[in-house]
Short mmCIF file of C-alpha atoms and ligand atoms in Angstrom, two decimals:
data_model
loop_
_atom_site.label_atom_id
_atom_site.label_comp_id
_atom_site.label_asym_id
_atom_site.label_seq_id
_atom_site.Cartn_x
_atom_site.Cartn_y
_atom_site.Cartn_z
CA MET P 7 -9.79 35.17 18.96
CA VAL P 8 -12.26 33.19 16.87
CA ARG P 9 -15.03 35.31 15.36
CA LEU P 10 -18.33 33.91 14.15
CA GLU P 11 -20.21 35.53 11.30
CA LEU P 12 -23.73 34.43 10.42
CA LYS P 13 -24.55 36.83 7.58
CA ARG P 14 -25.00 34.01 5.06
CA ALA P 15 -26.93 31.83 7.50
CA ALA P 16 -29.29 34.40 9.00
CA GLY P 17 -32.02 33.80 6.41
CA PHE P 18 -32.21 30.15 7.45
CA LEU P 19 -32.42 30.68 11.20
CA PRO P 20 -35.73 31.11 13.04
CA GLU P 21 -36.19 34.34 14.97
CA ASP P 22 -35.63 32.68 18.35
CA TRP P 23 -32.59 30.61 17.30
CA LEU P 24 -30.50 32.21 20.04
CA SER P 25 -32.98 33.70 22.52
CA GLY P 26 -34.85 30.39 22.70
CA ARG P 27 -31.66 28.59 23.65
CA LEU P 28 -30.06 31.00 26.10
CA ASP P 29 -31.29 29.17 29.20
CA ALA P 30 -30.10 25.83 27.88
CA LEU P 31 -26.74 27.35 26.94
CA LYS P 32 -26.35 28.87 30.38
CA ASP P 33 -27.07 25.48 31.89
CA ALA P 34 -24.62 23.76 29.53
CA ALA P 35 -21.85 26.30 30.28
CA GLU P 36 -22.39 25.74 34.00
CA LYS P 37 -22.17 21.97 33.53
CA LEU P 38 -18.86 22.39 31.72
CA ARG P 39 -17.56 24.75 34.39
CA THR P 40 -18.51 22.55 37.33
CA GLY P 41 -18.33 19.10 35.74
CA SER P 42 -21.89 18.46 36.91
CA GLY P 43 -23.37 17.27 33.59
CA ALA P 44 -23.34 13.87 31.89
CA GLY P 45 -19.73 12.71 31.55
CA GLY P 46 -18.66 15.50 33.92
CA ALA P 47 -15.71 13.42 35.11
CA PHE P 48 -14.17 14.10 31.68
CA THR P 49 -14.29 17.88 31.66
CA GLY P 50 -10.67 18.32 32.76
CA TRP P 51 -9.91 19.84 29.33
CA VAL P 52 -11.91 22.97 30.22
CA THR P 53 -9.06 24.34 32.38
CA LEU P 54 -6.29 22.59 30.47
CA PRO P 55 -4.70 25.71 28.93
CA GLU P 56 -3.81 27.19 32.33
CA ASP P 57 -3.24 23.80 33.95
CA ALA P 58 -0.74 22.88 31.24
CA LEU P 59 1.03 26.25 31.27
CA ASN P 60 1.44 26.15 35.06
CA GLY P 61 1.91 22.40 35.51
CA GLU P 62 4.97 20.20 35.99
CA GLU P 63 4.47 18.19 32.81
CA LEU P 64 5.28 20.98 30.32
CA PRO P 65 8.96 21.45 31.34
CA ARG P 66 9.36 17.66 31.15
CA VAL P 67 7.73 17.62 27.73
CA LYS P 68 10.11 20.32 26.49
CA ALA P 69 13.16 18.56 27.92
CA ALA P 70 12.14 15.28 26.28
CA ALA P 71 11.47 17.09 22.99
CA LYS P 72 15.00 18.51 23.10
CA ARG P 73 16.40 15.05 23.72
CA ILE P 74 14.43 13.64 20.79
CA GLN P 75 15.84 16.41 18.58
CA GLU P 76 19.38 15.57 19.73
CA GLN P 77 19.03 11.82 19.20
CA SER P 78 16.89 11.66 16.06
CA LYS P 79 15.82 13.18 12.77
CA VAL P 80 12.40 11.50 12.85
CA LEU P 81 9.81 10.86 15.55
CA VAL P 82 7.32 8.09 14.82
CA VAL P 83 4.05 9.00 16.55
CA ILE P 84 2.05 5.85 17.23
CA GLY P 85 -1.59 6.33 18.16
CA ILE P 86 -5.12 6.35 16.81
CA GLY P 87 -8.19 8.60 17.16
CA GLY P 88 -7.75 11.12 19.92
CA SER P 89 -4.26 9.77 20.53
CA TYR P 90 -2.91 11.17 17.23
CA LEU P 91 -5.36 13.39 15.35
CA GLY P 92 -4.67 16.56 17.36
CA ALA P 93 -0.90 16.38 16.95
CA ARG P 94 -1.20 15.59 13.26
CA ALA P 95 -3.74 18.38 12.71
CA VAL P 96 -1.49 21.01 14.28
CA TYR P 97 1.69 19.63 12.67
CA GLU P 98 0.20 19.71 9.18
CA LEU P 99 -1.26 23.18 9.69
CA LEU P 100 1.79 24.86 11.22
CA GLY P 101 4.56 22.73 9.78
CA LYS P 102 7.90 21.81 11.31
CA GLY P 103 9.56 24.54 13.39
CA GLU P 104 13.24 25.43 13.65
CA GLY P 105 15.37 22.52 14.87
CA GLY P 106 12.34 20.23 14.87
CA VAL P 107 12.30 16.58 13.84
CA GLU P 108 10.03 15.23 11.14
CA LEU P 109 6.91 13.53 12.47
CA LEU P 110 5.71 10.32 10.85
CA PHE P 111 2.43 8.78 11.98
CA ALA P 112 1.78 5.07 12.45
CA GLY P 113 -0.68 2.84 14.27
CA ASN P 114 -3.72 4.70 12.94
CA SER P 115 -4.76 1.90 10.55
CA LEU P 116 -4.19 -1.79 9.96
CA SER P 117 -2.72 -1.22 6.51
CA THR P 118 0.45 -3.20 5.83
CA ASP P 119 1.41 -0.90 2.97
CA ASP P 120 0.99 2.21 5.10
CA LEU P 121 3.14 0.80 7.89
CA MET P 122 5.84 -0.35 5.50
CA GLY P 123 5.68 3.12 3.93
CA VAL P 124 6.54 4.69 7.29
CA ILE P 125 9.49 2.31 7.70
CA ARG P 126 10.70 3.20 4.21
CA ALA P 127 10.25 6.92 4.92
CA ILE P 128 12.53 6.63 7.98
CA GLY P 129 15.17 4.97 5.81
CA GLY P 130 18.62 5.18 7.38
CA ARG P 131 17.77 8.20 9.52
CA ASP P 132 17.92 8.06 13.30
CA PHE P 133 14.47 7.81 14.82
CA SER P 134 12.62 7.78 18.13
CA VAL P 135 9.12 6.59 18.95
CA ASN P 136 6.31 8.19 20.91
CA VAL P 137 3.67 5.56 21.59
CA ILE P 138 0.42 7.13 22.73
CA SER P 139 -2.48 5.12 24.11
CA LYS P 140 -4.56 5.85 27.16
CA SER P 141 -5.69 2.24 27.47
CA GLY P 142 -2.61 0.62 25.97
CA THR P 143 -4.78 -2.13 24.53
CA THR P 144 -5.95 -0.51 21.30
CA THR P 145 -5.06 -2.98 18.55
CA GLU P 146 -3.80 -0.61 15.84
CA PRO P 147 -1.17 1.26 17.90
CA ALA P 148 -0.26 -1.85 19.91
CA VAL P 149 0.58 -3.80 16.73
CA ALA P 150 2.51 -0.85 15.26
CA PHE P 151 4.44 -0.45 18.52
CA ARG P 152 5.56 -4.07 18.35
CA VAL P 153 6.90 -3.44 14.86
CA PHE P 154 8.78 -0.22 15.71
CA LYS P 155 10.09 -1.54 19.01
CA GLU P 156 11.60 -4.50 17.18
CA LEU P 157 13.08 -2.14 14.60
CA LEU P 158 14.57 0.09 17.29
CA GLU P 159 16.06 -2.89 19.13
CA LYS P 160 17.62 -4.24 15.93
CA ARG P 161 19.18 -0.87 15.18
CA TYR P 162 20.16 0.40 18.62
CA GLY P 163 20.11 -2.67 20.90
CA LYS P 164 17.73 -3.11 23.82
CA ALA P 165 19.21 -0.35 25.98
CA GLY P 166 19.47 2.07 23.05
CA ALA P 167 15.88 1.37 22.08
CA ARG P 168 14.71 2.08 25.61
CA GLU P 169 16.32 5.53 25.40
CA ARG P 170 14.33 6.29 22.26
CA ILE P 171 10.87 5.19 23.36
CA TYR P 172 8.53 7.73 24.96
CA ALA P 173 5.19 6.44 26.23
CA THR P 174 2.17 8.69 26.72
CA THR P 175 -0.48 6.83 28.64
CA ASP P 176 -2.92 6.62 31.51
CA GLY P 177 -1.56 7.60 34.93
CA GLU P 178 -1.90 4.32 36.75
CA ARG P 179 -4.10 1.87 34.91
CA GLY P 180 -3.69 0.59 31.40
CA ALA P 181 -1.43 -1.94 29.78
CA LEU P 182 0.97 0.59 28.27
CA CYS P 183 1.44 2.22 31.65
CA ALA P 184 2.56 -1.11 33.13
CA ALA P 185 4.84 -1.89 30.17
CA ALA P 186 6.43 1.56 30.34
CA GLU P 187 7.12 1.12 34.05
CA GLN P 188 8.58 -2.31 33.56
CA GLU P 189 10.77 -1.40 30.57
CA GLY P 190 11.80 1.99 31.97
CA TYR P 191 10.50 4.18 29.13
CA GLU P 192 10.11 7.87 29.84
CA ARG P 193 6.41 8.25 30.54
CA PHE P 194 3.93 11.10 30.05
CA LEU P 195 0.40 11.42 31.29
CA VAL P 196 -3.02 11.42 29.68
CA PRO P 197 -4.92 12.93 32.61
CA ASP P 198 -7.85 10.85 33.88
CA ALA P 199 -10.28 13.73 33.42
CA VAL P 200 -9.42 14.26 29.75
CA GLY P 201 -10.79 11.96 27.05
CA GLY P 202 -8.81 11.16 23.88
CA ARG P 203 -10.46 13.64 21.53
CA TYR P 204 -10.01 16.50 24.01
CA SER P 205 -6.38 15.67 24.76
CA VAL P 206 -4.37 17.63 22.18
CA LEU P 207 -3.23 20.18 24.78
CA THR P 208 -1.85 17.45 27.07
CA ALA P 209 1.41 15.56 26.45
CA VAL P 210 -0.57 13.56 23.85
CA GLY P 211 -0.26 16.49 21.46
CA LEU P 212 2.38 18.63 23.12
CA LEU P 213 5.27 16.12 23.15
CA PRO P 214 5.30 15.31 19.42
CA LEU P 215 4.56 18.94 18.55
CA ALA P 216 7.39 20.24 20.74
CA ALA P 217 9.73 17.68 19.19
CA ALA P 218 8.69 18.99 15.77
CA GLY P 219 9.71 22.48 16.87
CA VAL P 220 6.15 23.81 17.08
CA ASP P 221 5.69 26.72 19.47
CA VAL P 222 3.72 24.86 22.18
CA ASP P 223 3.74 27.89 24.51
CA GLY P 224 2.06 29.88 21.73
CA LEU P 225 -0.46 27.09 21.21
CA LEU P 226 -1.34 27.01 24.92
CA SER P 227 -1.42 30.78 25.35
CA GLY P 228 -3.73 31.07 22.32
CA ALA P 229 -6.00 28.45 23.86
CA LEU P 230 -5.92 30.27 27.20
CA ALA P 231 -6.82 33.61 25.60
CA GLU P 232 -9.77 31.92 23.87
CA ARG P 233 -10.81 30.20 27.09
CA ASN P 234 -10.90 33.57 28.87
CA VAL P 235 -13.07 35.05 26.13
CA LEU P 236 -15.47 32.10 26.09
CA ALA P 237 -15.73 31.93 29.89
CA VAL P 238 -17.90 35.05 29.69
CA GLY P 239 -21.27 33.65 28.70
CA GLY P 240 -24.08 35.43 26.93
CA GLU P 241 -25.48 36.39 23.54
CA ASP P 242 -22.15 37.63 22.20
CA ASN P 243 -20.22 34.50 23.06
CA ALA P 244 -19.12 33.01 19.72
CA ALA P 245 -19.21 29.39 20.99
CA TRP P 246 -22.72 29.88 22.39
CA ARG P 247 -23.83 31.35 19.05
CA TYR P 248 -22.18 28.57 17.03
CA ALA P 249 -23.76 25.87 19.22
CA ALA P 250 -27.17 27.58 19.05
CA ALA P 251 -27.02 28.03 15.26
CA ARG P 252 -26.05 24.36 14.77
CA SER P 253 -28.87 23.25 17.03
CA ALA P 254 -31.44 25.44 15.24
CA LEU P 255 -30.31 24.22 11.81
CA TYR P 256 -30.36 20.60 12.97
CA GLU P 257 -33.95 21.02 14.12
CA GLN P 258 -34.80 22.12 10.58
CA GLY P 259 -33.37 18.93 9.12
CA LYS P 260 -29.91 20.31 8.30
CA ASN P 261 -28.21 17.28 9.79
CA ILE P 262 -24.91 17.37 7.92
CA GLU P 263 -22.27 19.99 8.69
CA VAL P 264 -19.55 20.49 6.14
CA LEU P 265 -16.42 22.11 7.56
CA ALA P 266 -14.66 23.97 4.79
CA SER P 267 -11.27 25.63 4.68
CA TYR P 268 -9.36 27.33 1.92
CA GLU P 269 -5.99 26.19 3.34
CA PRO P 270 -4.94 22.71 2.11
CA SER P 271 -2.81 22.39 5.25
CA PHE P 272 -6.05 22.44 7.28
CA ARG P 273 -7.03 18.97 5.96
CA MET P 274 -6.01 17.05 9.10
CA PHE P 275 -7.50 19.70 11.36
CA THR P 276 -10.78 18.88 9.67
CA GLU P 277 -10.19 15.22 10.51
CA TRP P 278 -9.60 16.17 14.16
CA TRP P 279 -12.81 18.26 14.13
CA LYS P 280 -14.74 15.34 12.58
CA GLN P 281 -13.69 13.05 15.42
CA LEU P 282 -14.44 15.70 18.04
CA PHE P 283 -18.00 16.32 16.91
CA GLY P 284 -18.71 12.85 15.51
CA GLU P 285 -17.76 10.97 18.67
CA SER P 286 -19.24 13.59 20.97
CA GLU P 287 -22.66 13.96 19.34
CA GLY P 288 -23.30 10.88 17.22
CA LYS P 289 -25.18 8.67 19.66
CA GLU P 290 -28.67 7.62 20.71
CA GLY P 291 -29.78 7.96 17.08
CA LYS P 292 -28.96 11.68 17.14
CA GLY P 293 -26.31 14.10 15.99
CA ILE P 294 -25.14 16.22 13.08
CA PHE P 295 -22.94 14.23 10.68
CA PRO P 296 -19.58 16.04 10.45
CA ALA P 297 -18.08 16.15 6.97
CA GLY P 298 -15.19 18.12 5.56
CA VAL P 299 -13.99 19.70 2.33
CA SER P 300 -10.84 21.47 1.24
CA TYR P 301 -11.42 24.46 -1.05
CA THR P 302 -10.93 25.45 -3.71
CA ALA P 303 -9.94 21.90 -4.78
CA ASP P 304 -13.23 20.38 -3.62
CA LEU P 305 -15.27 23.09 -5.37
CA HIS P 306 -14.32 21.11 -8.46
CA SER P 307 -15.68 17.87 -6.99
CA MET P 308 -17.93 18.10 -3.93
CA GLY P 309 -18.95 21.63 -4.94
CA GLN P 310 -21.60 20.19 -7.26
CA TYR P 311 -23.31 18.26 -4.46
CA ILE P 312 -23.09 21.14 -2.03
CA GLN P 313 -24.65 23.54 -4.55
CA GLU P 314 -27.41 21.26 -5.83
CA GLY P 315 -27.62 17.96 -3.95
CA ARG P 316 -29.95 17.01 -1.06
CA ARG P 317 -30.68 20.11 1.01
CA ALA P 318 -29.67 18.55 4.33
CA LEU P 319 -26.40 20.48 4.60
CA PHE P 320 -25.02 23.51 6.23
CA GLU P 321 -21.48 24.73 5.80
CA THR P 322 -19.00 26.18 8.30
CA VAL P 323 -16.02 27.94 6.77
CA VAL P 324 -12.83 28.38 8.77
CA TRP P 325 -11.25 31.49 7.28
CA PHE P 326 -7.71 32.73 7.92
CA GLU P 327 -7.63 36.47 7.28
CA ARG P 328 -3.96 36.69 6.36
CA SER P 329 -1.68 34.23 4.63
CA ARG P 330 1.83 33.83 6.03
CA GLU P 331 3.47 34.68 2.73
CA THR P 332 2.66 36.97 -0.20
CA LEU P 333 2.47 36.24 -3.89
CA ALA P 334 1.15 38.33 -6.76
CA VAL P 335 -0.32 36.97 -9.99
CA PRO P 336 2.31 37.54 -12.74
CA SER P 337 1.54 39.47 -15.90
CA GLN P 338 1.64 37.46 -19.13
CA PRO P 339 1.98 39.05 -22.56
CA GLY P 340 -0.68 37.77 -24.93
CA ASN P 341 -3.21 37.06 -22.16
CA ALA P 342 -3.80 33.55 -23.52
CA ASP P 343 -5.68 32.45 -20.38
CA GLY P 344 -7.79 35.63 -20.24
CA LEU P 345 -6.62 36.35 -16.69
CA GLU P 346 -4.57 39.50 -17.32
CA PHE P 347 -7.15 41.48 -15.29
CA LEU P 348 -5.71 39.69 -12.24
CA ALA P 349 -2.07 40.60 -12.98
CA GLY P 350 -0.45 42.25 -9.99
CA LYS P 351 -3.26 41.26 -7.64
CA SER P 352 -2.32 39.16 -4.64
CA LEU P 353 -3.27 35.48 -4.67
CA SER P 354 -4.85 36.04 -1.24
CA PHE P 355 -7.20 38.60 -2.78
CA VAL P 356 -8.21 36.09 -5.46
CA GLN P 357 -8.78 33.46 -2.76
CA GLU P 358 -10.94 35.82 -0.72
CA GLN P 359 -13.18 36.57 -3.70
CA ALA P 360 -13.52 32.81 -4.28
CA MET P 361 -14.58 32.38 -0.65
CA GLU P 362 -17.13 35.24 -0.73
CA GLY P 363 -18.51 34.11 -4.09
CA THR P 364 -18.85 30.52 -2.90
CA ALA P 365 -20.60 31.52 0.33
CA LEU P 366 -23.12 33.59 -1.65
CA ALA P 367 -23.68 30.80 -4.19
CA HIS P 368 -24.11 28.12 -1.53
CA ALA P 369 -26.49 30.25 0.53
CA ASP P 370 -28.48 31.00 -2.66
CA GLY P 371 -28.55 27.26 -3.28
CA GLY P 372 -30.09 26.56 0.15
CA VAL P 373 -26.95 25.87 2.16
CA PRO P 374 -26.61 28.09 5.25
CA ASN P 375 -23.07 29.38 5.50
CA LEU P 376 -21.43 30.04 8.87
CA ARG P 377 -18.00 31.64 8.99
CA LEU P 378 -15.36 31.33 11.69
CA THR P 379 -12.58 33.85 11.16
CA VAL P 380 -9.13 33.81 12.71
CA GLU P 381 -6.33 36.23 11.94
CA ALA P 382 -3.68 33.97 10.50
CA VAL P 383 -2.16 30.52 10.57
CA SER P 384 -0.11 30.79 13.77
CA ALA P 385 0.44 28.77 16.95
CA GLN P 386 -1.71 31.19 18.98
CA GLN P 387 -4.60 31.17 16.54
CA THR P 388 -4.44 27.39 16.21
CA GLY P 389 -4.64 27.06 20.00
CA ALA P 390 -7.62 29.39 19.97
CA LEU P 391 -9.36 27.33 17.28
CA LEU P 392 -8.75 24.07 19.12
CA TYR P 393 -10.21 25.43 22.32
CA PHE P 394 -13.11 27.12 20.54
CA PHE P 395 -14.21 23.88 18.91
CA GLU P 396 -13.78 21.81 22.08
CA TYR P 397 -15.84 24.26 24.09
CA ALA P 398 -18.53 24.65 21.42
CA CYS P 399 -18.69 20.86 21.12
CA GLY P 400 -19.26 20.43 24.86
CA LEU P 401 -22.05 23.02 24.79
CA SER P 402 -23.52 21.53 21.65
CA GLY P 403 -23.60 18.00 23.07
CA TYR P 404 -25.52 19.20 26.12
CA LEU P 405 -27.97 21.16 23.92
CA LEU P 406 -28.55 17.93 22.01
CA GLY P 407 -29.15 16.05 25.26
CA VAL P 408 -26.29 13.56 24.97
CA ASN P 409 -23.15 12.83 26.98
CA PRO P 410 -20.49 14.56 24.86
CA PHE P 411 -17.64 12.76 26.60
CA ASP P 412 -18.25 9.06 26.04
CA GLN P 413 -17.96 6.90 22.91
CA PRO P 414 -19.79 3.62 23.64
CA GLY P 415 -20.31 2.91 19.93
CA VAL P 416 -16.57 2.55 19.26
CA GLU P 417 -16.56 -0.80 21.10
CA ALA P 418 -18.85 -2.65 18.67
CA TYR P 419 -16.33 -3.13 15.86
CA LYS P 420 -13.60 -4.07 18.35
CA LYS P 421 -15.66 -6.90 19.80
CA ASN P 422 -16.34 -8.36 16.36
CA MET P 423 -12.73 -7.96 15.25
CA PHE P 424 -11.42 -9.68 18.39
CA ALA P 425 -13.95 -12.50 17.95
CA LEU P 426 -12.94 -13.03 14.32
CA LEU P 427 -9.25 -12.91 15.25
CA GLY P 428 -9.84 -15.62 17.85
CA LYS P 429 -9.04 -13.60 20.98
CA PRO P 430 -9.59 -15.70 24.11
CA GLY P 431 -12.89 -14.85 25.80
CA TYR P 432 -14.72 -14.07 22.54
CA GLU P 433 -15.58 -17.69 21.57
CA GLN P 434 -19.37 -17.32 21.69
CA ARG P 435 -19.38 -14.11 19.65
CA ARG P 436 -17.04 -15.82 17.17
CA GLU P 437 -19.54 -18.65 16.64
CA GLU P 438 -22.35 -16.15 16.08
CA LEU P 439 -20.31 -14.15 13.59
CA LEU P 440 -18.99 -17.13 11.66
CA GLY P 441 -22.60 -18.17 11.09
CA LYS P 442 -23.25 -14.81 9.47
CA LEU P 443 -20.15 -14.61 7.26
O1 PA5 J 501 -11.46 9.87 21.70
C1 PA5 J 501 -11.18 8.75 22.10
O2 PA5 J 501 -11.31 8.45 23.30
C2 PA5 J 501 -10.70 7.69 21.16
O3 PA5 J 501 -10.55 8.18 19.86
C3 PA5 J 501 -9.37 7.16 21.61
O4 PA5 J 501 -8.44 8.20 21.67
C4 PA5 J 501 -8.86 6.07 20.66
O5 PA5 J 501 -9.78 5.04 20.57
C5 PA5 J 501 -7.52 5.53 21.13
O6 PA5 J 501 -7.63 5.01 22.43
P1 PA5 J 501 -6.35 4.73 23.31
O7 PA5 J 501 -5.71 6.04 23.57
O8 PA5 J 501 -6.84 4.07 24.55
O9 PA5 J 501 -5.46 3.83 22.48
#
């Protein structure tokens, strides 16, 4: 269960930060439950934990994951945005499980060097490909898929390649769906009612994670437990409180939220969170700008700005109560570094004091500090965190008065890129742009 603590933010919140928002929160929760709000057709993720656990797709996902493990040492996961961030976030946080393949990620940029780096990283090892795209027309993954398909065909022949390609795509529409049908790739679904950034608990995230040996049942059961907790609305609901606190701080001009973690392996989770909140709330000239830091490393870089820069920030710390392993600080004769007072203490204890000290310093410096605590880095707790943030984001978007489930702004760069690349149908835009270059 995710717990929210506001001790270091309380001084910044107006008296009615929660009471003044209870009606709006109730309304938002009802919209999420019934799909009756803006973008309601994309609230299928709300019931996803139980739908996935009881559905027909999960056994298929597990069977395919087993096959991938038997045929390959590496799975190249091709996708961008919501079609890769969730899987990468969980993979980097939890790591590879027993018998799992290594995941390499491609198609999330247009960098030649990055793509060649993935090819080099595969080396002579056997590999399979999971191409993930709801639309099937997104340029970055489509280009990368061409490259890896060619590579697979050269190495394994056309029939062999077909056996190693897994396509996760839209149910009926979409270019990738048609290609998968035609070529006979094994196909998995991105449900219609689930948008990219809310799709980690569908085959989009579950297939690569299962192939990597991650405990996907644990992930889903953790998400389900969190869903059951959050389904009970009211003042004690941690997602309601988080959404209300964010909204109250935003109204006071705190329009940048810095998500901080003390686990370096949380870095990609922060990227997932940035997409979730950035794409859901950043529209119509509104929205909190989601930023991220990794402590304690970033206390030696971004820490300066957070302590003393523009006071437009608030900070949300994701804190894992227990580390998975234990390590004590060794004793050192001579005490050259002056740290002998720490000898024998656990590194986790040192980390906790750093976290408490930082929260106090940042709050003293004018940065409200919210804390989200989970027990440990585990599949269950990760599932709980994913669901907590998705649910809080849906509530938060409705409090802000936007549709949290669309992303109209993402199209602008695509149109210009296609025009500059000379895609048929974009001739007029191309003329306009060339005049500006
Ligand atoms: O959240 C979203 O909807 C986006 O980030 C998409 O996932 C991303 O643009 C990739 O789209 P597609 O899956 O159609 O390739």
